[in-house]
Coordinates of C-alpha atoms in Angstrom, one line a residue:
M1 CA 66.1 19.9 4.5
H2 CA 67.1 17.1 6.9
K3 CA 69.3 19.5 8.9
T4 CA 68.2 19.6 12.6
L5 CA 70.4 22.2 14.2
R6 CA 70.4 22.0 17.9
A7 CA 68.9 25.1 19.7
A8 CA 71.5 26.9 21.7
T9 CA 69.8 26.3 25.0
G10 CA 70.9 28.1 28.1
L11 CA 72.6 31.0 26.2
L12 CA 75.7 32.6 27.5
A13 CA 76.8 35.6 29.5
G14 CA 79.0 38.6 30.0
A15 CA 79.3 42.4 30.6
L16 CA 81.7 45.0 32.1
L17 CA 85.1 44.0 33.7
C18 CA 87.1 41.8 36.0
V19 CA 90.7 40.7 36.9
A20 CA 93.3 40.4 39.6
P21 CA 96.4 38.5 40.8
Q22 CA 96.9 35.4 38.6
S23 CA 97.4 32.0 40.1
W24 CA 99.4 29.7 37.8
A25 CA 99.0 25.9 37.4
A26 CA 100.6 23.4 35.1
A27 CA 98.3 22.1 32.4
P28 CA 96.8 18.7 33.3
P29 CA 96.8 15.8 30.9
A30 CA 94.2 15.8 28.2
Q31 CA 90.8 14.7 29.5
V32 CA 87.9 13.3 27.6
H33 CA 84.8 15.4 28.5
D34 CA 81.1 14.6 28.0
V35 CA 78.9 16.6 25.8
A36 CA 77.7 19.7 27.8
V37 CA 74.1 19.6 26.6
A38 CA 72.3 16.5 25.3
D39 CA 71.8 16.6 21.5
P40 CA 68.4 15.8 19.9
A41 CA 68.2 12.3 18.4
Y42 CA 69.6 12.0 14.9
Q43 CA 70.9 9.5 12.4
V44 CA 74.4 8.9 10.9
L45 CA 75.3 6.8 7.9
V46 CA 78.7 5.1 8.1
F47 CA 80.0 4.1 4.6
S48 CA 83.0 1.8 4.3
K49 CA 83.1 0.4 0.8
T50 CA 86.6 -0.3 -0.5
T51 CA 87.8 -1.0 -4.1
G52 CA 91.5 -0.6 -3.1
F53 CA 93.3 -1.4 0.1
R54 CA 91.1 -2.5 2.9
H55 CA 91.9 -1.5 6.5
S56 CA 91.4 -4.1 9.1
S57 CA 90.4 -1.3 11.5
I58 CA 87.1 -0.7 9.7
D59 CA 85.1 -3.1 11.9
D60 CA 86.6 -1.5 15.0
G61 CA 85.7 1.9 13.6
I62 CA 82.1 0.9 13.0
A63 CA 81.8 -0.5 16.5
A64 CA 83.3 2.6 18.1
L65 CA 80.9 4.9 16.2
R66 CA 77.9 2.7 17.3
D67 CA 79.1 3.0 20.9
L68 CA 79.5 6.8 20.5
G69 CA 76.0 6.9 19.0
T70 CA 74.4 5.0 21.9
A71 CA 76.0 7.3 24.4
N72 CA 75.3 10.5 22.5
N73 CA 71.8 10.1 21.1
F74 CA 72.5 9.2 17.5
T75 CA 71.9 6.0 15.6
V76 CA 74.3 4.5 13.1
D77 CA 73.4 2.7 9.9
A78 CA 76.6 1.0 8.5
T79 CA 76.8 -0.1 4.9
E80 CA 79.2 -0.9 2.1
D81 CA 76.3 -0.8 -0.4
A82 CA 76.7 2.3 -2.7
Q83 CA 73.0 1.9 -3.6
A84 CA 72.3 3.7 -0.3
F85 CA 73.3 6.9 -2.1
T86 CA 70.0 8.1 -3.4
T87 CA 68.6 11.6 -2.7
G88 CA 65.7 10.2 -0.8
N89 CA 67.7 7.8 1.4
L90 CA 70.5 10.3 2.3
A91 CA 68.0 12.9 3.4
Q92 CA 67.3 11.1 6.6
Y93 CA 71.0 11.4 7.8
E94 CA 72.5 14.4 9.5
A95 CA 76.0 13.2 8.7
I96 CA 77.7 10.6 6.5
V97 CA 81.0 9.1 7.6
F98 CA 83.4 7.8 4.9
L99 CA 85.3 5.3 7.1
S100 CA 88.5 4.4 5.4
T101 CA 86.9 4.1 2.0
T102 CA 89.3 3.5 -0.9
G103 CA 89.1 3.8 -4.6
D104 CA 86.1 4.5 -6.8
V105 CA 83.1 3.8 -4.5
L106 CA 80.2 5.7 -6.2
N107 CA 78.9 5.7 -9.7
D108 CA 77.9 8.9 -11.5
T109 CA 74.3 8.8 -10.2
Q110 CA 75.4 8.1 -6.7
Q111 CA 77.9 10.9 -6.8
T112 CA 75.1 13.3 -7.9
A113 CA 73.0 12.2 -4.9
M114 CA 76.0 12.9 -2.6
E115 CA 76.5 16.3 -4.1
Q116 CA 72.9 17.2 -3.7
Y117 CA 73.0 16.0 -0.1
I118 CA 75.9 18.3 0.7
E119 CA 74.4 21.2 -1.2
D120 CA 71.2 20.8 0.9
G121 CA 73.2 21.2 4.1
G122 CA 74.4 17.7 4.8
G123 CA 77.5 16.8 6.8
Y124 CA 80.6 14.7 5.8
V125 CA 83.1 13.1 8.1
G126 CA 86.2 11.6 6.4
V127 CA 88.3 9.2 8.4
H128 CA 91.9 8.2 7.3
A129 CA 91.6 6.5 3.9
A130 CA 88.6 8.6 3.0
A131 CA 91.4 10.7 1.5
D132 CA 92.4 7.7 -0.7
T133 CA 89.0 7.8 -2.4
E134 CA 87.5 9.1 -5.7
Y135 CA 90.5 10.7 -7.3
D136 CA 88.6 11.6 -10.5
W137 CA 85.7 13.3 -8.8
P138 CA 86.5 17.0 -8.3
F139 CA 83.6 17.6 -5.9
Y140 CA 84.8 14.9 -3.6
E141 CA 88.4 16.2 -3.6
G142 CA 87.1 19.6 -2.4
L143 CA 84.9 17.9 0.1
A144 CA 87.7 15.9 1.6
G145 CA 90.0 18.9 1.5
A146 CA 93.1 17.0 0.3
L147 CA 93.8 13.5 -1.2
F148 CA 96.4 10.9 -0.3
H149 CA 99.9 11.1 -1.7
S150 CA 102.0 8.6 0.3
H151 CA 102.7 7.4 3.8
P152 CA 105.7 6.1 5.9
A153 CA 105.6 3.2 8.3
V154 CA 103.3 3.3 11.3
Q155 CA 105.0 5.2 14.1
Q156 CA 104.6 7.6 16.9
A157 CA 104.4 11.4 16.1
T158 CA 103.6 14.6 17.8
V159 CA 100.3 16.1 16.8
R160 CA 100.2 19.9 17.4
V161 CA 96.7 21.0 18.3
E162 CA 96.1 24.4 16.6
D163 CA 92.4 24.9 17.5
R164 CA 91.2 23.9 21.0
A165 CA 87.7 25.4 20.5
H166 CA 86.3 22.9 18.0
D167 CA 84.4 20.1 19.6
A168 CA 86.8 17.6 18.0
T169 CA 89.9 19.0 19.6
A170 CA 88.7 20.9 22.7
H171 CA 89.5 17.9 24.9
L172 CA 93.1 17.8 23.8
G173 CA 96.2 19.6 25.2
G174 CA 98.5 21.7 23.0
S175 CA 100.2 18.6 21.8
W176 CA 99.2 15.0 21.5
Q177 CA 101.5 11.9 21.2
R178 CA 100.0 9.1 19.3
T179 CA 100.9 6.2 17.0
D180 CA 99.2 5.9 13.6
E181 CA 99.9 5.8 9.9
W182 CA 100.6 9.4 9.0
Y183 CA 99.4 10.3 5.5
N184 CA 101.2 12.9 3.2
Y185 CA 98.7 14.7 1.0
R186 CA 98.8 15.9 -2.6
I187 CA 98.0 19.5 -1.6
N188 CA 98.1 21.5 1.6
P189 CA 94.5 22.1 2.6
R190 CA 95.2 25.1 4.8
S191 CA 94.1 27.7 2.2
T192 CA 90.7 26.2 1.8
A193 CA 90.0 24.6 5.2
H194 CA 90.4 25.5 8.9
V195 CA 93.2 23.4 10.3
L196 CA 92.5 21.9 13.7
A197 CA 95.7 19.9 14.2
S198 CA 98.9 19.3 12.3
L199 CA 101.9 17.0 12.5
D200 CA 105.4 18.0 13.8
E201 CA 107.4 16.5 11.0
S202 CA 110.5 16.6 13.1
S203 CA 108.9 14.1 15.5
Y204 CA 108.8 11.2 13.1
S205 CA 110.3 10.0 9.8
G206 CA 108.7 10.3 6.4
G207 CA 106.7 13.5 6.4
N208 CA 107.1 15.4 3.0
M209 CA 104.9 18.5 3.4
N210 CA 107.8 20.9 4.2
G211 CA 107.0 21.4 7.8
D212 CA 103.3 22.5 7.4
H213 CA 101.4 19.2 7.7
P214 CA 97.7 19.5 8.5
I215 CA 96.2 16.2 9.8
V216 CA 92.7 17.3 11.1
W217 CA 90.6 20.0 9.5
C218 CA 87.1 21.3 8.9
K219 CA 85.4 23.4 6.3
D220 CA 82.1 24.8 5.1
Y221 CA 81.7 23.3 1.6
E222 CA 79.1 23.9 -1.1
G223 CA 76.3 24.5 1.5
G224 CA 77.3 21.7 3.8
R225 CA 79.9 20.8 6.4
A226 CA 83.1 18.7 5.9
F227 CA 85.4 17.3 8.7
Y228 CA 88.4 15.1 8.1
T229 CA 90.9 13.3 10.4
G230 CA 94.0 11.6 9.1
G231 CA 94.0 9.2 12.1
G232 CA 92.3 5.9 12.3
H233 CA 94.6 3.4 10.4
T234 CA 95.3 1.2 13.4
D235 CA 92.9 -1.0 15.2
E236 CA 94.0 0.5 18.5
S237 CA 92.9 4.0 17.4
Y238 CA 89.3 3.1 18.1
A239 CA 89.9 2.0 21.7
D240 CA 91.8 5.3 22.4
P241 CA 89.4 7.6 24.4
A242 CA 91.0 10.8 23.0
F243 CA 90.6 9.6 19.3
R244 CA 87.1 8.4 20.0
R245 CA 86.2 11.8 21.4
Q246 CA 87.7 13.4 18.3
L247 CA 85.5 11.3 16.1
L248 CA 82.5 12.3 18.2
G249 CA 83.3 15.9 17.9
G250 CA 83.7 15.6 14.1
V251 CA 80.3 13.8 13.8
R252 CA 78.6 16.4 16.1
W253 CA 79.9 19.3 14.1
A254 CA 79.2 17.8 10.7
A255 CA 75.7 17.0 11.9
G256 CA 75.0 20.6 13.0
M257 CA 74.8 19.7 16.7
T258 CA 77.6 22.2 17.6
E259 CA 79.0 25.3 16.0
A260 CA 82.6 26.3 15.2
D261 CA 84.5 28.7 13.0
C262 CA 85.7 26.6 10.1
R263 CA 86.8 29.3 7.8
P264 CA 90.4 29.1 6.6
E265 CA 92.7 31.0 8.9
T266 CA 96.2 32.3 8.1
G267 CA 98.4 35.2 9.1
Y268 CA 97.4 35.5 12.8
R269 CA 100.0 35.9 15.6
S270 CA 99.4 34.8 19.2
L271 CA 98.8 37.2 22.0
F272 CA 98.1 34.4 24.4
D273 CA 99.1 30.8 23.4
G274 CA 98.2 29.0 26.6
T275 CA 101.6 29.2 28.2
S276 CA 103.1 32.6 28.3
T277 CA 101.2 35.7 29.6
S278 CA 104.0 38.0 28.8
G279 CA 102.6 41.5 27.9
W280 CA 99.4 41.0 29.9
K281 CA 98.5 43.0 33.0
Q282 CA 95.6 43.0 35.5
A283 CA 93.5 46.1 36.1
G284 CA 91.1 46.2 39.1
P285 CA 90.2 43.4 41.5
G286 CA 89.7 39.8 40.8
G287 CA 91.7 38.0 38.2
F288 CA 92.3 35.0 35.9
T289 CA 93.6 31.6 36.7
L290 CA 95.9 29.9 34.2
A291 CA 95.5 26.1 33.8
D292 CA 95.4 23.8 30.8
G293 CA 96.3 26.6 28.4
T294 CA 93.2 28.5 29.5
L295 CA 92.5 31.8 31.4
T296 CA 89.5 31.5 33.6
S297 CA 87.9 34.5 35.3
H298 CA 87.3 34.9 39.0
G299 CA 86.2 37.8 41.2
G300 CA 86.1 41.4 40.0
L301 CA 85.2 43.7 38.6
G302 CA 88.4 43.9 36.7
M303 CA 90.1 43.5 33.3
Y304 CA 93.2 41.6 32.0
W305 CA 94.6 43.8 29.3
Y306 CA 97.4 43.5 26.7
Q307 CA 99.6 46.4 27.7
A308 CA 102.5 45.4 25.5
E309 CA 100.9 46.8 22.3
E310 CA 98.4 49.4 21.2
F311 CA 96.6 48.4 18.1
T312 CA 96.3 51.0 15.4
G313 CA 94.7 50.8 12.0
D314 CA 92.7 47.8 10.8
Y315 CA 93.0 44.4 12.4
S316 CA 91.1 41.1 13.2
L317 CA 91.1 39.8 16.8
K318 CA 90.1 36.2 17.4
L319 CA 89.7 34.4 20.7
D320 CA 87.9 31.3 22.0
W321 CA 85.7 31.6 25.0
K322 CA 83.5 29.3 27.2
A323 CA 80.9 30.2 29.9
S324 CA 80.2 27.6 32.6
G325 CA 76.6 28.8 33.1
D326 CA 74.7 32.1 33.1
D327 CA 78.0 34.0 33.4
N328 CA 79.1 37.5 32.6
S329 CA 82.2 38.7 30.8
G330 CA 83.3 40.6 27.7
V331 CA 86.1 41.6 25.3
F332 CA 87.3 45.2 25.2
V333 CA 88.8 46.9 22.2
G334 CA 89.9 50.5 21.4
F335 CA 90.6 51.8 24.9
P336 CA 93.7 53.8 26.1
A337 CA 96.3 52.4 28.4
S338 CA 95.1 52.4 32.0
D339 CA 95.1 50.4 35.2
D340 CA 91.5 51.5 35.8
P341 CA 89.2 48.9 34.3
W342 CA 86.4 51.5 33.9
S343 CA 88.6 53.3 31.4
A344 CA 87.9 50.6 29.0
V345 CA 84.1 50.9 29.6
N346 CA 84.1 54.6 29.2
N347 CA 86.6 55.1 26.4
G348 CA 86.4 51.8 24.4
Y349 CA 83.9 49.3 23.3
E350 CA 83.0 46.0 25.0
I351 CA 81.8 42.9 23.0
Q352 CA 79.5 41.3 25.5
I353 CA 79.3 37.7 26.8
D354 CA 76.1 37.3 28.8
A355 CA 73.1 35.5 27.2
T356 CA 70.4 36.7 29.6
D357 CA 70.8 40.5 29.7
T358 CA 68.8 43.0 27.6
P359 CA 69.4 43.0 23.9
D360 CA 72.0 45.8 23.9
R361 CA 73.9 44.0 26.7
T362 CA 73.6 40.4 25.8
T363 CA 76.1 38.0 24.1
G364 CA 77.2 39.5 20.7
S365 CA 76.2 43.0 21.5
V366 CA 78.4 46.1 21.5
Y367 CA 77.6 46.7 25.1
G368 CA 75.2 49.6 25.6
F369 CA 75.3 50.6 22.0
Q370 CA 74.0 47.9 19.6
S371 CA 72.3 44.5 19.9
A372 CA 73.5 41.6 17.9
D373 CA 71.3 40.0 15.2
I374 CA 69.6 37.8 17.8
T375 CA 68.4 35.2 15.3
A376 CA 71.8 34.8 13.8
R377 CA 73.4 34.8 17.2
D378 CA 71.2 32.1 18.6
A379 CA 71.8 29.9 15.5
A380 CA 75.6 30.3 15.9
L381 CA 75.9 30.1 19.7
N382 CA 77.1 27.0 21.6
P383 CA 75.6 26.5 25.1
P384 CA 77.3 26.8 28.4
G385 CA 80.1 24.2 28.8
E386 CA 81.1 24.4 25.1
W387 CA 83.6 26.6 23.4
N388 CA 82.8 29.5 21.1
T389 CA 85.0 31.7 18.8
Y390 CA 84.7 35.4 18.4
E391 CA 86.2 37.3 15.5
I392 CA 86.2 41.1 16.1
R393 CA 87.1 42.7 12.8
V394 CA 88.0 46.4 12.8
T395 CA 88.1 48.3 9.5
G396 CA 88.3 52.0 10.0
E397 CA 85.6 52.9 12.5
R398 CA 83.6 49.8 11.5
L399 CA 83.4 46.8 13.9
E400 CA 82.1 43.5 12.6
L401 CA 81.5 40.6 15.0
F402 CA 81.6 37.0 13.9
L403 CA 80.5 34.2 16.3
N404 CA 81.7 30.7 15.3
G405 CA 82.2 32.0 11.8
R406 CA 78.8 33.6 11.4
K407 CA 78.4 37.4 11.2
I408 CA 76.1 38.6 14.1
N409 CA 76.8 42.3 14.5
D410 CA 78.0 45.2 12.3
F411 CA 78.6 48.5 14.2
T412 CA 80.1 51.8 13.2
N413 CA 81.6 54.2 15.8
T414 CA 80.4 57.8 15.4
D415 CA 81.6 59.1 18.7
P416 CA 84.6 61.4 18.2
A417 CA 85.7 60.8 21.8
R418 CA 86.2 57.1 21.0
S419 CA 88.1 55.5 18.1
L420 CA 88.4 51.9 17.0
Q421 CA 91.6 52.8 15.1
Q422 CA 93.7 53.1 18.2
G423 CA 93.7 51.4 21.5
H424 CA 94.3 48.2 23.6
I425 CA 92.4 45.0 23.9
G426 CA 91.4 43.2 27.1
I427 CA 89.2 40.5 28.6
Q428 CA 86.9 41.0 31.6
N429 CA 86.4 39.2 34.9
H430 CA 83.0 40.5 36.0
G431 CA 82.6 39.4 39.5
D432 CA 82.1 36.6 42.0
G433 CA 80.3 33.6 40.5
D434 CA 81.0 34.7 36.9
E435 CA 83.3 32.0 35.4
V436 CA 84.3 32.5 31.8
A437 CA 87.3 30.9 30.2
F438 CA 89.5 32.2 27.3
R439 CA 91.9 30.5 25.0
N440 CA 94.0 31.1 21.9
I441 CA 93.9 34.9 21.7
R442 CA 95.4 36.0 18.3
V443 CA 95.5 39.0 16.0
K444 CA 96.0 39.7 12.4
Q445 CA 96.9 43.2 11.3
S446 CA 96.6 44.8 7.9
G447 CA 98.9 47.7 8.3
G448 CA 96.1 50.2 9.0
T449 CA 95.1 50.6 5.4
T450 CA 94.0 47.3 3.9
P451 CA 91.0 45.5 5.4
P452 CA 90.9 41.6 5.6
E453 CA 90.2 39.9 2.4
P454 CA 86.4 39.8 1.7
P455 CA 84.6 36.5 1.3
T456 CA 84.9 35.1 -2.2
G457 CA 83.3 32.0 -3.8
E458 CA 80.1 30.6 -5.3
V459 CA 76.6 32.1 -4.6
R460 CA 74.3 29.1 -4.4
G461 CA 70.6 29.3 -5.0
V462 CA 67.5 27.2 -5.7
N463 CA 68.1 23.5 -6.7
G464 CA 71.8 23.9 -5.7
K465 CA 72.6 26.0 -8.8
C466 CA 75.0 28.9 -8.9
L467 CA 74.7 32.6 -9.7
D468 CA 76.4 32.8 -13.1
V469 CA 77.4 35.5 -15.6
D470 CA 76.0 34.4 -18.9
G471 CA 78.9 33.1 -21.1
A472 CA 81.5 34.7 -18.7
Q473 CA 81.0 37.9 -20.7
T474 CA 82.2 41.1 -19.2
A475 CA 80.2 43.6 -21.3
D476 CA 77.9 46.0 -19.3
G477 CA 74.4 44.6 -19.4
T478 CA 75.3 40.9 -19.4
Q479 CA 72.4 38.8 -17.9
I480 CA 72.9 37.1 -14.6
Q481 CA 71.4 33.6 -14.5
L482 CA 71.3 30.3 -12.7
W483 CA 73.7 27.6 -13.9
T484 CA 75.0 24.2 -12.7
C485 CA 78.0 25.0 -10.4
N486 CA 81.3 24.6 -12.2
R487 CA 83.8 26.6 -10.2
T488 CA 84.6 29.0 -13.1
D489 CA 85.3 32.7 -12.9
A490 CA 81.8 33.4 -14.1
Q491 CA 80.6 31.9 -10.8
T492 CA 83.2 33.4 -8.5
W493 CA 81.7 36.3 -6.5
T494 CA 83.3 38.6 -4.0
I495 CA 81.1 40.0 -1.2
A496 CA 82.8 43.4 -0.7
D497 CA 82.7 45.6 2.5
D498 CA 80.8 48.3 0.6
D499 CA 77.9 45.8 0.2
T500 CA 78.5 45.2 -3.5
V501 CA 78.7 41.8 -5.1
K502 CA 81.4 41.4 -7.7
A503 CA 82.5 39.0 -10.5
L504 CA 84.8 39.4 -13.4
G505 CA 85.8 42.8 -12.2
K506 CA 82.3 44.2 -12.3
C507 CA 79.2 44.5 -10.1
L508 CA 75.8 42.8 -9.6
D509 CA 73.5 45.5 -10.8
V510 CA 69.7 46.3 -11.0
S511 CA 69.1 47.5 -14.6
G512 CA 68.5 51.2 -14.6
G513 CA 68.2 51.3 -10.9
G514 CA 64.6 50.0 -11.4
T515 CA 62.1 49.0 -8.7
A516 CA 59.5 47.0 -10.7
D517 CA 59.1 43.3 -10.3
G518 CA 61.0 41.6 -13.1
T519 CA 63.7 44.2 -13.5
K520 CA 66.7 42.6 -15.0
I521 CA 69.8 41.8 -12.9
Q522 CA 72.9 42.3 -14.8
L523 CA 76.7 42.8 -14.7
W524 CA 77.8 46.4 -14.8
T525 CA 80.8 48.6 -14.2
C526 CA 80.9 49.3 -10.5
N527 CA 79.7 52.9 -9.9
G528 CA 78.8 53.1 -6.2
S529 CA 75.1 53.6 -6.9
G530 CA 72.2 52.1 -4.9
A531 CA 71.5 49.8 -7.8
Q532 CA 74.6 47.8 -6.9
T533 CA 74.1 47.5 -3.1
W534 CA 73.0 44.1 -1.7
T535 CA 72.4 43.1 1.9
P536 CA 71.9 39.5 3.0
Q537 CA 69.0 38.9 5.4
T538 CA 68.7 36.4 8.2
D539 CA 66.0 34.6 6.3
G540 CA 68.4 33.7 3.5
T541 CA 67.2 36.4 1.0
V542 CA 69.5 39.0 -0.5
R543 CA 67.9 42.5 -0.7
N544 CA 68.6 45.6 -2.7
P545 CA 67.9 48.3 -0.2
Q546 CA 67.2 51.0 -2.8
S547 CA 64.2 49.1 -4.2
G548 CA 63.4 47.1 -1.0
K549 CA 63.1 44.0 -3.2
C550 CA 65.0 40.7 -3.5
L551 CA 67.3 38.9 -5.8
D552 CA 65.0 36.3 -7.4
A553 CA 65.4 33.4 -9.8
S554 CA 62.5 33.8 -12.3
G555 CA 59.8 31.2 -13.0
G556 CA 59.2 27.9 -11.3
T557 CA 61.5 25.3 -13.0
W558 CA 65.0 26.9 -12.4
N559 CA 67.0 25.1 -15.1
D560 CA 70.3 26.1 -16.4
G561 CA 69.9 29.6 -18.0
T562 CA 67.1 30.7 -15.8
P563 CA 67.5 34.5 -15.6
V564 CA 67.8 36.3 -12.3
H565 CA 65.6 39.4 -11.7
L566 CA 64.3 41.8 -9.0
W567 CA 61.1 40.7 -7.3
T568 CA 59.0 41.5 -4.2
C569 CA 60.5 39.6 -1.3
H570 CA 58.5 36.5 -0.3
T571 CA 61.3 34.1 1.1
G572 CA 60.4 31.3 -1.4
P573 CA 63.2 28.9 -2.4
N574 CA 64.0 30.9 -5.5
Q575 CA 64.9 33.8 -3.2
K576 CA 67.2 31.9 -0.8
W577 CA 71.0 32.3 -1.4
I578 CA 74.1 30.8 0.3
L579 CA 76.9 33.4 0.1
P580 CA 80.6 32.7 0.6
Q581 CA 81.9 33.5 4.1

């Protein structure tokens, strides 16, 4: 639709190893950085209607967003007229900012237009009292992430920055002292959103969220993007360069101008938190410099490896990285303990960082073994000067790679001399002139037997409708259909690691294992057959490999109750699906 994702220009770099004696420096004060690569021109709608308390800071907020737009190539239309919320009008905007809105601000028709906008890939930015808005509209509560409960007096508090890779927080240090009105929320959004920053409740009076108090978060929601910051009550907020840069980062991400991993994240423990390098050791020449909570490579070829622990069984490794230009580095997994960096090359696997090498040696590849899905990689990749996040997920001998939350590689080890189920991890310093930075290295283990939880949620198709089990019946043969999304169990699908798609304890199934156009798609007891295998494609279709055909919504009107069947793949709108991640 209106989405204009910025091309990842000047892709990134990395391969082989590098490391040496570290030089340590204290982290400097938080700085406000310019956008690394100019964004294409786009439009943003700022909506500030209030039917409850009205914040005096709204005018300052509009002025700040206009200034940010002038400096960063987006134009701002500001309104308090809810009649702006029509499907046609909203389509021109890459993001909509709810700037301290309060109360019921949209009628039913306008709410429907907003829902359609998000489902078509639109972006939402909620600022402060956006959480004090539309309490009786469930879609909006999910979009905002959490709604207002109460607040103490305006006072200074310590903001703990949990994610320094997102464009809204990359300019901040590990903590941030600021004065604002700190909301308490009715629920903790951590289970449904990716928390970027939280409050230290011991640093101020009046927090009531039991020590886990998110204050800035992002999430993928119903086909679109949603960002929220609890700051912005005070007039002074909008003159604060650090808060203005946070607003800019939220707008840029919501508008699709930059990428980030906004999946919920829990259960990880830190291997490098920006301060201590305990457990890490240099192998080979070169090294990493520690400053501002970041390890930056120099010289080489070497490797900085985590000698304190050998990882066995299944695990998820996440880390944030940034290249300054056409640079080379990588992340190693599954290698034996050794002070020889070439041991990791020859006995483990490297996940490459180097945008300009050959396909099997470029960013996102398993170096020398398997290229990334280049189309998916390019869509997910931020350019030099901006942060990226890798998740390397190991399940048995399977390695899945996610870049900024998007899956770009799926590799299975078949070499008996190597094993992903036992080994160390490391980061590479490739050589003189290759400067790649790393932050926030963390791991989540699953005891060697249970893989990370698979993605679960709605499967959205044409006209924003959801894949639905007719009548929520569980009998074998129940028709699968399109239906207005309603967040029921009949529309809750799990994308399993064995490439099955499950709801209500059963599998999405091609009736009789057929291959003819029009073959019924049904619910059936899971049996491991090819009739129940589905693979998402980069063009948005979902294919049954056994038949070579696609999941298709029948006909051309696609109302509630439209049956889903098998059909020759043609990439039309009725074959495009948005899967949970």
